[in-house]
């Protein structure tokens, strides 16, 4: 998405929506507004748009929060997760070390989306079918 589209979206849609929501909710809001964008191109860092790195008490909801980059899973993190979730996982794990190596090799070295896909594949779970219904 080009920067000018994001600026227009924030000014013409998001800010008015936030203002209307705040006007219509008394004291403690019952509902929260969330809008997520995924920066696949890595261009947001060069945009001249105000972002909050970490919301604080003076942060205003119309200012988007810039989340940190998603980190790859390490071998240690996957091993820990497997051990902690072993009772809930299908019986595809005979050798944790081999499974972790397989997952990392088939997930661009730990990219979360591909880790999820590989674990589902090893579990004979069609994750695309499951998530497509949501």
mmCIF file of N, CA and C in Angstrom:
data_model
loop_
_atom_site.group_PDB
_atom_site.id
_atom_site.type_symbol
_atom_site.label_atom_id
_atom_site.label_comp_id
_atom_site.label_asym_id
_atom_site.label_seq_id
_atom_site.Cartn_x
_atom_site.Cartn_y
_atom_site.Cartn_z
ATOM 1 N N UNK A 1 0.851 -1.168 0.000
ATOM 2 C CA UNK A 1 0.000 0.000 0.000
ATOM 3 C C UNK A 1 0.900 1.235 0.000
ATOM 4 N N UNK A 2 0.693 2.123 -0.936
ATOM 5 C CA UNK A 2 1.481 3.361 -0.945
ATOM 6 C C UNK A 2 1.178 4.229 0.285
ATOM 7 N N UNK A 3 2.147 5.046 0.651
ATOM 8 C CA UNK A 3 2.020 5.905 1.832
ATOM 9 C C UNK A 3 0.784 6.802 1.766
ATOM 10 N N UNK A 4 0.514 7.369 0.598
ATOM 11 C CA UNK A 4 -0.631 8.287 0.499
ATOM 12 C C UNK A 4 -1.961 7.567 0.732
ATOM 13 N N UNK A 5 -2.057 6.293 0.351
ATOM 14 C CA UNK A 5 -3.274 5.522 0.623
ATOM 15 C C UNK A 5 -3.450 5.315 2.122
ATOM 16 N N UNK A 6 -2.352 5.015 2.787
ATOM 17 C CA UNK A 6 -2.420 4.822 4.241
ATOM 18 C C UNK A 6 -2.820 6.125 4.925
ATOM 19 N N UNK A 7 -2.230 7.222 4.482
ATOM 20 C CA UNK A 7 -2.570 8.520 5.063
ATOM 21 C C UNK A 7 -4.065 8.812 4.874
ATOM 22 N N UNK A 8 -4.583 8.564 3.668
ATOM 23 C CA UNK A 8 -6.011 8.778 3.394
ATOM 24 C C UNK A 8 -6.879 7.861 4.249
ATOM 25 N N UNK A 9 -6.476 6.612 4.374
ATOM 26 C CA UNK A 9 -7.235 5.661 5.184
ATOM 27 C C UNK A 9 -7.313 6.127 6.636
ATOM 28 N N UNK A 10 -6.188 6.574 7.165
ATOM 29 C CA UNK A 10 -6.163 7.044 8.554
ATOM 30 C C UNK A 10 -7.003 8.306 8.733
ATOM 31 N N UNK A 11 -6.892 9.247 7.796
ATOM 32 C CA UNK A 11 -7.599 10.523 7.930
ATOM 33 C C UNK A 11 -9.092 10.412 7.623
ATOM 34 N N UNK A 12 -9.439 9.641 6.604
ATOM 35 C CA UNK A 12 -10.825 9.613 6.147
ATOM 36 C C UNK A 12 -11.657 8.479 6.749
ATOM 37 N N UNK A 13 -10.989 7.457 7.273
ATOM 38 C CA UNK A 13 -11.730 6.331 7.835
ATOM 39 C C UNK A 13 -11.431 6.117 9.315
ATOM 40 N N UNK A 14 -10.160 5.889 9.637
ATOM 41 C CA UNK A 14 -9.813 5.486 10.999
ATOM 42 C C UNK A 14 -10.070 6.595 12.024
ATOM 43 N N UNK A 15 -9.584 7.796 11.784
ATOM 44 C CA UNK A 15 -9.771 8.891 12.751
ATOM 45 C C UNK A 15 -11.250 9.191 13.001
ATOM 46 N N UNK A 16 -12.083 9.307 11.941
ATOM 47 C CA UNK A 16 -13.515 9.526 12.202
ATOM 48 C C UNK A 16 -14.168 8.356 12.949
ATOM 49 N N UNK A 17 -13.753 7.135 12.645
ATOM 50 C CA UNK A 17 -14.304 5.972 13.337
ATOM 51 C C UNK A 17 -13.949 5.997 14.820
ATOM 52 N N UNK A 18 -12.700 6.322 15.130
ATOM 53 C CA UNK A 18 -12.265 6.421 16.528
ATOM 54 C C UNK A 18 -13.052 7.517 17.239
ATOM 55 N N UNK A 19 -13.174 8.686 16.602
ATOM 56 C CA UNK A 19 -13.890 9.810 17.218
ATOM 57 C C UNK A 19 -15.351 9.439 17.489
ATOM 58 N N UNK A 20 -15.982 8.817 16.523
ATOM 59 C CA UNK A 20 -17.389 8.429 16.698
ATOM 60 C C UNK A 20 -17.532 7.392 17.806
ATOM 61 N N UNK A 21 -16.633 6.444 17.839
ATOM 62 C CA UNK A 21 -16.663 5.406 18.871
ATOM 63 C C UNK A 21 -16.500 6.020 20.260
ATOM 64 N N UNK A 22 -15.578 6.955 20.385
ATOM 65 C CA UNK A 22 -15.330 7.584 21.687
ATOM 66 C C UNK A 22 -16.508 8.459 22.119
ATOM 67 N N UNK A 23 -17.168 9.101 21.173
ATOM 68 C CA UNK A 23 -18.341 9.923 21.491
ATOM 69 C C UNK A 23 -19.499 9.073 21.992
ATOM 70 N N UNK A 24 -19.644 7.880 21.414
ATOM 71 C CA UNK A 24 -20.796 7.032 21.722
ATOM 72 C C UNK A 24 -20.612 6.131 22.931
ATOM 73 N N UNK A 25 -19.412 6.064 23.474
ATOM 74 C CA UNK A 25 -19.180 5.207 24.639
ATOM 75 C C UNK A 25 -18.989 6.081 25.867
ATOM 76 N N UNK A 26 -19.751 5.784 26.872
ATOM 77 C CA UNK A 26 -19.671 6.540 28.123
ATOM 78 C C UNK A 26 -18.555 5.993 28.996
ATOM 79 N N UNK A 27 -17.869 6.830 29.697
ATOM 80 C CA UNK A 27 -16.788 6.533 30.655
ATOM 81 C C UNK A 27 -15.879 5.386 30.222
ATOM 82 N N UNK A 28 -16.117 4.175 30.709
ATOM 83 C CA UNK A 28 -15.247 3.040 30.387
ATOM 84 C C UNK A 28 -15.800 2.326 29.156
ATOM 85 N N UNK A 29 -15.043 2.328 28.075
ATOM 86 C CA UNK A 29 -15.542 1.679 26.857
ATOM 87 C C UNK A 29 -15.693 0.166 27.022
ATOM 88 N N UNK A 30 -16.802 -0.363 26.490
ATOM 89 C CA UNK A 30 -17.036 -1.806 26.530
ATOM 90 C C UNK A 30 -16.337 -2.504 25.367
ATOM 91 N N UNK A 31 -16.142 -1.790 24.289
ATOM 92 C CA UNK A 31 -15.603 -2.391 23.077
ATOM 93 C C UNK A 31 -14.317 -1.688 22.666
ATOM 94 N N UNK A 32 -13.456 -2.425 22.012
ATOM 95 C CA UNK A 32 -12.182 -1.886 21.523
ATOM 96 C C UNK A 32 -12.161 -1.989 20.006
ATOM 97 N N UNK A 33 -11.551 -1.019 19.378
ATOM 98 C CA UNK A 33 -11.360 -1.055 17.934
ATOM 99 C C UNK A 33 -9.938 -1.507 17.640
ATOM 100 N N UNK A 34 -9.808 -2.430 16.721
ATOM 101 C CA UNK A 34 -8.491 -2.889 16.292
ATOM 102 C C UNK A 34 -8.455 -2.944 14.777
ATOM 103 N N UNK A 35 -7.344 -2.519 14.215
ATOM 104 C CA UNK A 35 -7.131 -2.625 12.781
ATOM 105 C C UNK A 35 -5.660 -2.980 12.604
ATOM 106 N N UNK A 36 -5.395 -4.065 11.893
ATOM 107 C CA UNK A 36 -4.026 -4.514 11.692
ATOM 108 C C UNK A 36 -3.650 -4.430 10.223
ATOM 109 N N UNK A 37 -2.428 -4.054 9.980
ATOM 110 C CA UNK A 37 -1.845 -4.099 8.643
ATOM 111 C C UNK A 37 -0.539 -4.856 8.734
ATOM 112 N N UNK A 38 -0.238 -5.608 7.703
ATOM 113 C CA UNK A 38 1.017 -6.347 7.657
ATOM 114 C C UNK A 38 1.892 -5.703 6.599
ATOM 115 N N UNK A 39 3.064 -5.285 7.011
ATOM 116 C CA UNK A 39 4.013 -4.616 6.123
ATOM 117 C C UNK A 39 4.922 -5.663 5.486
ATOM 118 N N UNK A 40 4.463 -6.239 4.389
ATOM 119 C CA UNK A 40 5.242 -7.286 3.727
ATOM 120 C C UNK A 40 6.442 -6.727 2.973
ATOM 121 N N UNK A 41 6.376 -5.468 2.586
ATOM 122 C CA UNK A 41 7.467 -4.889 1.792
ATOM 123 C C UNK A 41 8.525 -4.209 2.648
ATOM 124 N N UNK A 42 8.228 -3.970 3.912
ATOM 125 C CA UNK A 42 9.191 -3.301 4.785
ATOM 126 C C UNK A 42 9.311 -1.811 4.521
ATOM 127 N N UNK A 43 8.284 -1.212 3.924
ATOM 128 C CA UNK A 43 8.366 0.199 3.542
ATOM 129 C C UNK A 43 7.845 1.165 4.599
ATOM 130 N N UNK A 44 7.112 0.682 5.584
ATOM 131 C CA UNK A 44 6.499 1.563 6.585
ATOM 132 C C UNK A 44 7.545 2.396 7.319
ATOM 133 N N UNK A 45 8.717 1.844 7.524
ATOM 134 C CA UNK A 45 9.779 2.565 8.222
ATOM 135 C C UNK A 45 10.212 3.844 7.521
ATOM 136 N N UNK A 46 9.978 3.935 6.210
ATOM 137 C CA UNK A 46 10.359 5.131 5.449
ATOM 138 C C UNK A 46 9.213 6.132 5.302
ATOM 139 N N UNK A 47 8.032 5.776 5.771
ATOM 140 C CA UNK A 47 6.886 6.658 5.623
ATOM 141 C C UNK A 47 6.967 7.837 6.578
ATOM 142 N N UNK A 48 6.397 8.954 6.154
ATOM 143 C CA UNK A 48 6.314 10.148 6.984
ATOM 144 C C UNK A 48 4.921 10.208 7.634
ATOM 145 N N UNK A 49 4.615 9.156 8.387
ATOM 146 C CA UNK A 49 3.342 9.043 9.108
ATOM 147 C C UNK A 49 3.688 8.818 10.567
ATOM 148 N N UNK A 50 2.948 9.496 11.444
ATOM 149 C CA UNK A 50 3.218 9.351 12.874
ATOM 150 C C UNK A 50 2.751 7.987 13.364
ATOM 151 N N UNK A 51 3.661 7.269 14.012
ATOM 152 C CA UNK A 51 3.353 5.985 14.638
ATOM 153 C C UNK A 51 3.761 6.060 16.097
ATOM 154 N N UNK A 52 3.056 5.330 16.926
ATOM 155 C CA UNK A 52 3.461 5.187 18.329
ATOM 156 C C UNK A 52 4.246 3.885 18.426
ATOM 157 N N UNK A 53 5.431 3.949 18.990
ATOM 158 C CA UNK A 53 6.228 2.731 19.167
ATOM 159 C C UNK A 53 5.678 1.903 20.324
ATOM 160 N N UNK A 54 5.219 2.593 21.358
ATOM 161 C CA UNK A 54 4.698 1.914 22.540
ATOM 162 C C UNK A 54 3.616 2.815 23.137
ATOM 163 N N UNK A 55 2.362 2.376 23.112
ATOM 164 C CA UNK A 55 1.301 3.224 23.669
ATOM 165 C C UNK A 55 1.557 3.551 25.140
ATOM 166 N N UNK A 56 1.255 4.777 25.499
ATOM 167 C CA UNK A 56 1.410 5.223 26.884
ATOM 168 C C UNK A 56 0.152 6.003 27.268
ATOM 169 N N UNK A 57 0.075 6.538 28.477
ATOM 170 C CA UNK A 57 -1.161 7.212 28.912
ATOM 171 C C UNK A 57 -1.587 8.399 28.043
ATOM 172 N N UNK A 58 -0.665 9.047 27.334
ATOM 173 C CA UNK A 58 -1.063 10.189 26.504
ATOM 174 C C UNK A 58 -1.295 9.806 25.037
ATOM 175 N N UNK A 59 -1.114 8.535 24.703
ATOM 176 C CA UNK A 59 -1.335 8.056 23.340
ATOM 177 C C UNK A 59 -2.796 8.231 22.950
ATOM 178 N N UNK A 60 -3.029 8.619 21.710
ATOM 179 C CA UNK A 60 -4.383 8.781 21.184
ATOM 180 C C UNK A 60 -4.671 7.640 20.206
ATOM 181 N N UNK A 61 -5.855 7.085 20.271
ATOM 182 C CA UNK A 61 -6.212 5.888 19.499
ATOM 183 C C UNK A 61 -6.143 6.083 17.988
ATOM 184 N N UNK A 62 -6.212 7.319 17.518
ATOM 185 C CA UNK A 62 -6.135 7.519 16.063
ATOM 186 C C UNK A 62 -4.699 7.426 15.535
ATOM 187 N N UNK A 63 -3.732 7.361 16.432
ATOM 188 C CA UNK A 63 -2.325 7.199 16.031
ATOM 189 C C UNK A 63 -2.009 5.705 15.988
ATOM 190 N N UNK A 64 -1.638 5.193 14.811
ATOM 191 C CA UNK A 64 -1.361 3.758 14.722
ATOM 192 C C UNK A 64 -0.140 3.360 15.548
ATOM 193 N N UNK A 65 -0.187 2.147 16.058
ATOM 194 C CA UNK A 65 0.923 1.598 16.839
ATOM 195 C C UNK A 65 1.771 0.757 15.896
ATOM 196 N N UNK A 66 3.050 1.030 15.897
ATOM 197 C CA UNK A 66 3.984 0.277 15.054
ATOM 198 C C UNK A 66 4.514 -0.896 15.873
ATOM 199 N N UNK A 67 4.107 -2.093 15.495
ATOM 200 C CA UNK A 67 4.528 -3.290 16.214
ATOM 201 C C UNK A 67 5.932 -3.703 15.784
ATOM 202 N N UNK A 68 6.646 -4.406 16.642
ATOM 203 C CA UNK A 68 7.988 -4.866 16.264
ATOM 204 C C UNK A 68 7.895 -5.939 15.178
ATOM 205 N N UNK A 69 8.986 -6.118 14.464
ATOM 206 C CA UNK A 69 9.054 -7.161 13.447
ATOM 207 C C UNK A 69 8.852 -8.514 14.103
ATOM 208 N N UNK A 70 8.168 -9.392 13.414
ATOM 209 C CA UNK A 70 7.989 -10.756 13.909
ATOM 210 C C UNK A 70 9.334 -11.461 13.822
ATOM 211 N N UNK A 71 9.699 -12.114 14.905
ATOM 212 C CA UNK A 71 10.983 -12.810 14.972
ATOM 213 C C UNK A 71 10.817 -14.278 14.601
ATOM 214 N N UNK A 72 11.869 -14.848 14.052
ATOM 215 C CA UNK A 72 11.868 -16.278 13.748
ATOM 216 C C UNK A 72 11.947 -17.076 15.040
ATOM 217 N N UNK A 73 11.374 -18.276 15.014
ATOM 218 C CA UNK A 73 11.479 -19.183 16.149
ATOM 219 C C UNK A 73 12.854 -19.837 16.142
ATOM 220 N N UNK A 74 13.435 -19.958 17.302
ATOM 221 C CA UNK A 74 14.728 -20.637 17.425
ATOM 222 C C UNK A 74 14.502 -22.116 17.704
ATOM 223 N N UNK A 75 15.554 -22.882 17.571
ATOM 224 C CA UNK A 75 15.515 -24.307 17.893
ATOM 225 C C UNK A 75 15.098 -24.511 19.351
ATOM 226 N N UNK A 76 15.657 -23.707 20.248
ATOM 227 C CA UNK A 76 15.316 -23.817 21.676
ATOM 228 C C UNK A 76 13.841 -23.523 21.932
ATOM 229 N N UNK A 77 13.303 -22.492 21.268
ATOM 230 C CA UNK A 77 11.887 -22.147 21.458
ATOM 231 C C UNK A 77 10.974 -23.275 20.974
ATOM 232 N N UNK A 78 11.305 -23.842 19.819
ATOM 233 C CA UNK A 78 10.489 -24.945 19.299
ATOM 234 C C UNK A 78 10.574 -26.173 20.196
ATOM 235 N N UNK A 79 11.774 -26.478 20.667
ATOM 236 C CA UNK A 79 11.955 -27.626 21.559
ATOM 237 C C UNK A 79 11.144 -27.433 22.834
ATOM 238 N N UNK A 80 11.231 -26.246 23.417
ATOM 239 C CA UNK A 80 10.479 -25.945 24.642
ATOM 240 C C UNK A 80 8.976 -26.067 24.391
ATOM 241 N N UNK A 81 8.521 -25.527 23.265
ATOM 242 C CA UNK A 81 7.099 -25.586 22.939
ATOM 243 C C UNK A 81 6.638 -27.034 22.790
ATOM 244 N N UNK A 82 7.421 -27.843 22.077
ATOM 245 C CA UNK A 82 7.045 -29.247 21.883
ATOM 246 C C UNK A 82 6.934 -29.964 23.222
ATOM 247 N N UNK A 83 7.921 -29.767 24.088
ATOM 248 C CA UNK A 83 7.868 -30.429 25.398
ATOM 249 C C UNK A 83 6.678 -29.951 26.227
ATOM 250 N N UNK A 84 6.370 -28.666 26.165
ATOM 251 C CA UNK A 84 5.259 -28.154 26.970
ATOM 252 C C UNK A 84 3.902 -28.564 26.406
ATOM 253 N N UNK A 85 3.829 -28.801 25.098
ATOM 254 C CA UNK A 85 2.557 -29.148 24.456
ATOM 255 C C UNK A 85 2.452 -30.618 24.075
ATOM 256 N N UNK A 86 3.431 -31.416 24.438
ATOM 257 C CA UNK A 86 3.462 -32.820 24.034
ATOM 258 C C UNK A 86 2.150 -33.564 24.280
ATOM 259 N N UNK A 87 1.495 -33.384 25.439
ATOM 260 C CA UNK A 87 0.228 -34.104 25.656
ATOM 261 C C UNK A 87 -0.874 -33.704 24.670
ATOM 262 N N UNK A 88 -0.781 -32.499 24.104
ATOM 263 C CA UNK A 88 -1.820 -32.001 23.200
ATOM 264 C C UNK A 88 -1.506 -32.230 21.727
ATOM 265 N N UNK A 89 -0.299 -32.679 21.432
ATOM 266 C CA UNK A 89 0.113 -32.848 20.040
ATOM 267 C C UNK A 89 -0.196 -34.254 19.549
ATOM 268 N N UNK A 90 -0.473 -34.367 18.239
ATOM 269 C CA UNK A 90 -0.641 -35.713 17.676
ATOM 270 C C UNK A 90 0.658 -36.502 17.842
ATOM 271 N N UNK A 91 0.573 -37.774 17.722
ATOM 272 C CA UNK A 91 1.730 -38.637 17.970
ATOM 273 C C UNK A 91 2.680 -38.698 16.772
ATOM 274 N N UNK A 92 3.124 -37.561 16.277
ATOM 275 C CA UNK A 92 4.098 -37.556 15.186
ATOM 276 C C UNK A 92 5.516 -37.379 15.708
ATOM 277 N N UNK A 93 5.658 -37.190 16.987
ATOM 278 C CA UNK A 93 6.966 -36.877 17.555
ATOM 279 C C UNK A 93 7.573 -38.113 18.204
ATOM 280 N N UNK A 94 8.574 -38.662 17.539
ATOM 281 C CA UNK A 94 9.349 -39.748 18.133
ATOM 282 C C UNK A 94 10.663 -39.198 18.658
ATOM 283 N N UNK A 95 11.224 -38.281 17.907
ATOM 284 C CA UNK A 95 12.513 -37.689 18.256
ATOM 285 C C UNK A 95 12.381 -36.173 18.121
ATOM 286 N N UNK A 96 12.292 -35.490 19.248
ATOM 287 C CA UNK A 96 12.074 -34.037 19.251
ATOM 288 C C UNK A 96 13.128 -33.307 18.439
ATOM 289 N N UNK A 97 14.370 -33.711 18.570
ATOM 290 C CA UNK A 97 15.456 -33.039 17.854
ATOM 291 C C UNK A 97 15.259 -33.122 16.340
ATOM 292 N N UNK A 98 14.852 -34.285 15.856
ATOM 293 C CA UNK A 98 14.617 -34.466 14.419
ATOM 294 C C UNK A 98 13.422 -33.626 13.968
ATOM 295 N N UNK A 99 12.367 -33.596 14.777
ATOM 296 C CA UNK A 99 11.181 -32.807 14.427
ATOM 297 C C UNK A 99 11.527 -31.323 14.359
ATOM 298 N N UNK A 100 12.267 -30.830 15.341
ATOM 299 C CA UNK A 100 12.657 -29.415 15.348
ATOM 300 C C UNK A 100 13.501 -29.104 14.121
ATOM 301 N N UNK A 101 14.438 -29.966 13.796
ATOM 302 C CA UNK A 101 15.286 -29.759 12.614
ATOM 303 C C UNK A 101 14.440 -29.764 11.340
ATOM 304 N N UNK A 102 13.489 -30.684 11.251
ATOM 305 C CA UNK A 102 12.598 -30.759 10.087
ATOM 306 C C UNK A 102 11.769 -29.486 9.961
ATOM 307 N N UNK A 103 11.194 -29.053 11.074
ATOM 308 C CA UNK A 103 10.370 -27.837 11.059
ATOM 309 C C UNK A 103 11.206 -26.636 10.629
ATOM 310 N N UNK A 104 12.386 -26.466 11.189
ATOM 311 C CA UNK A 104 13.237 -25.327 10.826
ATOM 312 C C UNK A 104 13.670 -25.396 9.365
ATOM 313 N N UNK A 105 14.006 -26.583 8.885
ATOM 314 C CA UNK A 105 14.432 -26.740 7.489
ATOM 315 C C UNK A 105 13.313 -26.431 6.507
ATOM 316 N N UNK A 106 12.075 -26.660 6.917
ATOM 317 C CA UNK A 106 10.929 -26.455 6.027
ATOM 318 C C UNK A 106 10.153 -25.180 6.331
ATOM 319 N N UNK A 107 10.769 -24.268 7.065
ATOM 320 C CA UNK A 107 10.066 -23.033 7.435
ATOM 321 C C UNK A 107 10.949 -21.798 7.266
ATOM 322 N N UNK A 108 11.863 -21.864 6.302
ATOM 323 C CA UNK A 108 12.804 -20.752 6.094
ATOM 324 C C UNK A 108 13.506 -20.393 7.394
ATOM 325 N N UNK A 109 13.903 -21.421 8.106
ATOM 326 C CA UNK A 109 14.679 -21.280 9.342
ATOM 327 C C UNK A 109 13.901 -20.639 10.490
ATOM 328 N N UNK A 110 12.591 -20.932 10.563
ATOM 329 C CA UNK A 110 11.818 -20.501 11.728
ATOM 330 C C UNK A 110 10.828 -19.380 11.513
ATOM 331 N N UNK A 111 10.493 -19.046 10.258
ATOM 332 C CA UNK A 111 9.488 -18.008 10.000
ATOM 333 C C UNK A 111 8.142 -18.512 10.541
ATOM 334 N N UNK A 112 7.508 -17.760 11.464
ATOM 335 C CA UNK A 112 6.310 -18.247 12.156
ATOM 336 C C UNK A 112 5.222 -18.830 11.259
ATOM 337 N N UNK A 113 4.891 -18.164 10.169
ATOM 338 C CA UNK A 113 3.840 -18.661 9.280
ATOM 339 C C UNK A 113 4.193 -20.050 8.751
ATOM 340 N N UNK A 114 5.448 -20.236 8.366
ATOM 341 C CA UNK A 114 5.866 -21.519 7.790
ATOM 342 C C UNK A 114 6.072 -22.573 8.880
ATOM 343 N N UNK A 115 6.440 -22.152 10.082
ATOM 344 C CA UNK A 115 6.525 -23.089 11.210
ATOM 345 C C UNK A 115 5.134 -23.663 11.474
ATOM 346 N N UNK A 116 4.154 -22.783 11.535
ATOM 347 C CA UNK A 116 2.771 -23.198 11.760
ATOM 348 C C UNK A 116 2.329 -24.184 10.680
ATOM 349 N N UNK A 117 2.618 -23.841 9.425
ATOM 350 C CA UNK A 117 2.233 -24.702 8.312
ATOM 351 C C UNK A 117 2.924 -26.061 8.407
ATOM 352 N N UNK A 118 4.200 -26.092 8.737
ATOM 353 C CA UNK A 118 4.942 -27.352 8.821
ATOM 354 C C UNK A 118 4.444 -28.222 9.975
ATOM 355 N N UNK A 119 4.179 -27.617 11.120
ATOM 356 C CA UNK A 119 3.655 -28.385 12.257
ATOM 357 C C UNK A 119 2.293 -28.975 11.896
ATOM 358 N N UNK A 120 1.459 -28.194 11.242
ATOM 359 C CA UNK A 120 0.153 -28.705 10.814
ATOM 360 C C UNK A 120 0.320 -29.831 9.802
ATOM 361 N N UNK A 121 1.256 -29.675 8.889
ATOM 362 C CA UNK A 121 1.515 -30.716 7.898
ATOM 363 C C UNK A 121 1.964 -32.011 8.572
ATOM 364 N N UNK A 122 2.878 -31.903 9.522
ATOM 365 C CA UNK A 122 3.348 -33.081 10.254
ATOM 366 C C UNK A 122 2.227 -33.722 11.067
ATOM 367 N N UNK A 123 1.237 -32.908 11.447
ATOM 368 C CA UNK A 123 0.115 -33.393 12.258
ATOM 369 C C UNK A 123 -1.062 -33.856 11.410
ATOM 370 N N UNK A 124 -0.891 -33.809 10.080
ATOM 371 C CA UNK A 124 -1.985 -34.138 9.154
ATOM 372 C C UNK A 124 -3.202 -33.248 9.382
ATOM 373 N N UNK A 125 -2.942 -31.988 9.631
ATOM 374 C CA UNK A 125 -3.993 -30.993 9.858
ATOM 375 C C UNK A 125 -3.977 -30.016 8.686
ATOM 376 N N UNK A 126 -5.109 -29.813 8.060
ATOM 377 C CA UNK A 126 -5.195 -28.866 6.952
ATOM 378 C C UNK A 126 -5.490 -27.477 7.502
ATOM 379 N N UNK A 127 -4.446 -26.748 7.867
ATOM 380 C CA UNK A 127 -4.640 -25.452 8.517
ATOM 381 C C UNK A 127 -5.325 -24.445 7.618
ATOM 382 N N UNK A 128 -5.114 -24.496 6.317
ATOM 383 C CA UNK A 128 -5.783 -23.542 5.416
ATOM 384 C C UNK A 128 -7.292 -23.729 5.476
ATOM 385 N N UNK A 129 -7.744 -24.982 5.489
ATOM 386 C CA UNK A 129 -9.181 -25.247 5.572
ATOM 387 C C UNK A 129 -9.765 -24.743 6.879
ATOM 388 N N UNK A 130 -9.040 -24.950 7.969
ATOM 389 C CA UNK A 130 -9.516 -24.517 9.285
ATOM 390 C C UNK A 130 -9.625 -22.999 9.355
ATOM 391 N N UNK A 131 -8.581 -22.289 8.910
ATOM 392 C CA UNK A 131 -8.551 -20.833 9.036
ATOM 393 C C UNK A 131 -9.430 -20.150 8.004
ATOM 394 N N UNK A 132 -9.672 -20.798 6.883
ATOM 395 C CA UNK A 132 -10.498 -20.192 5.845
ATOM 396 C C UNK A 132 -11.938 -20.012 6.312
ATOM 397 N N UNK A 133 -12.370 -20.825 7.273
ATOM 398 C CA UNK A 133 -13.745 -20.731 7.774
ATOM 399 C C UNK A 133 -13.934 -19.589 8.755
ATOM 400 N N UNK A 134 -12.858 -19.036 9.291
ATOM 401 C CA UNK A 134 -12.998 -17.977 10.302
ATOM 402 C C UNK A 134 -13.380 -16.656 9.685
#
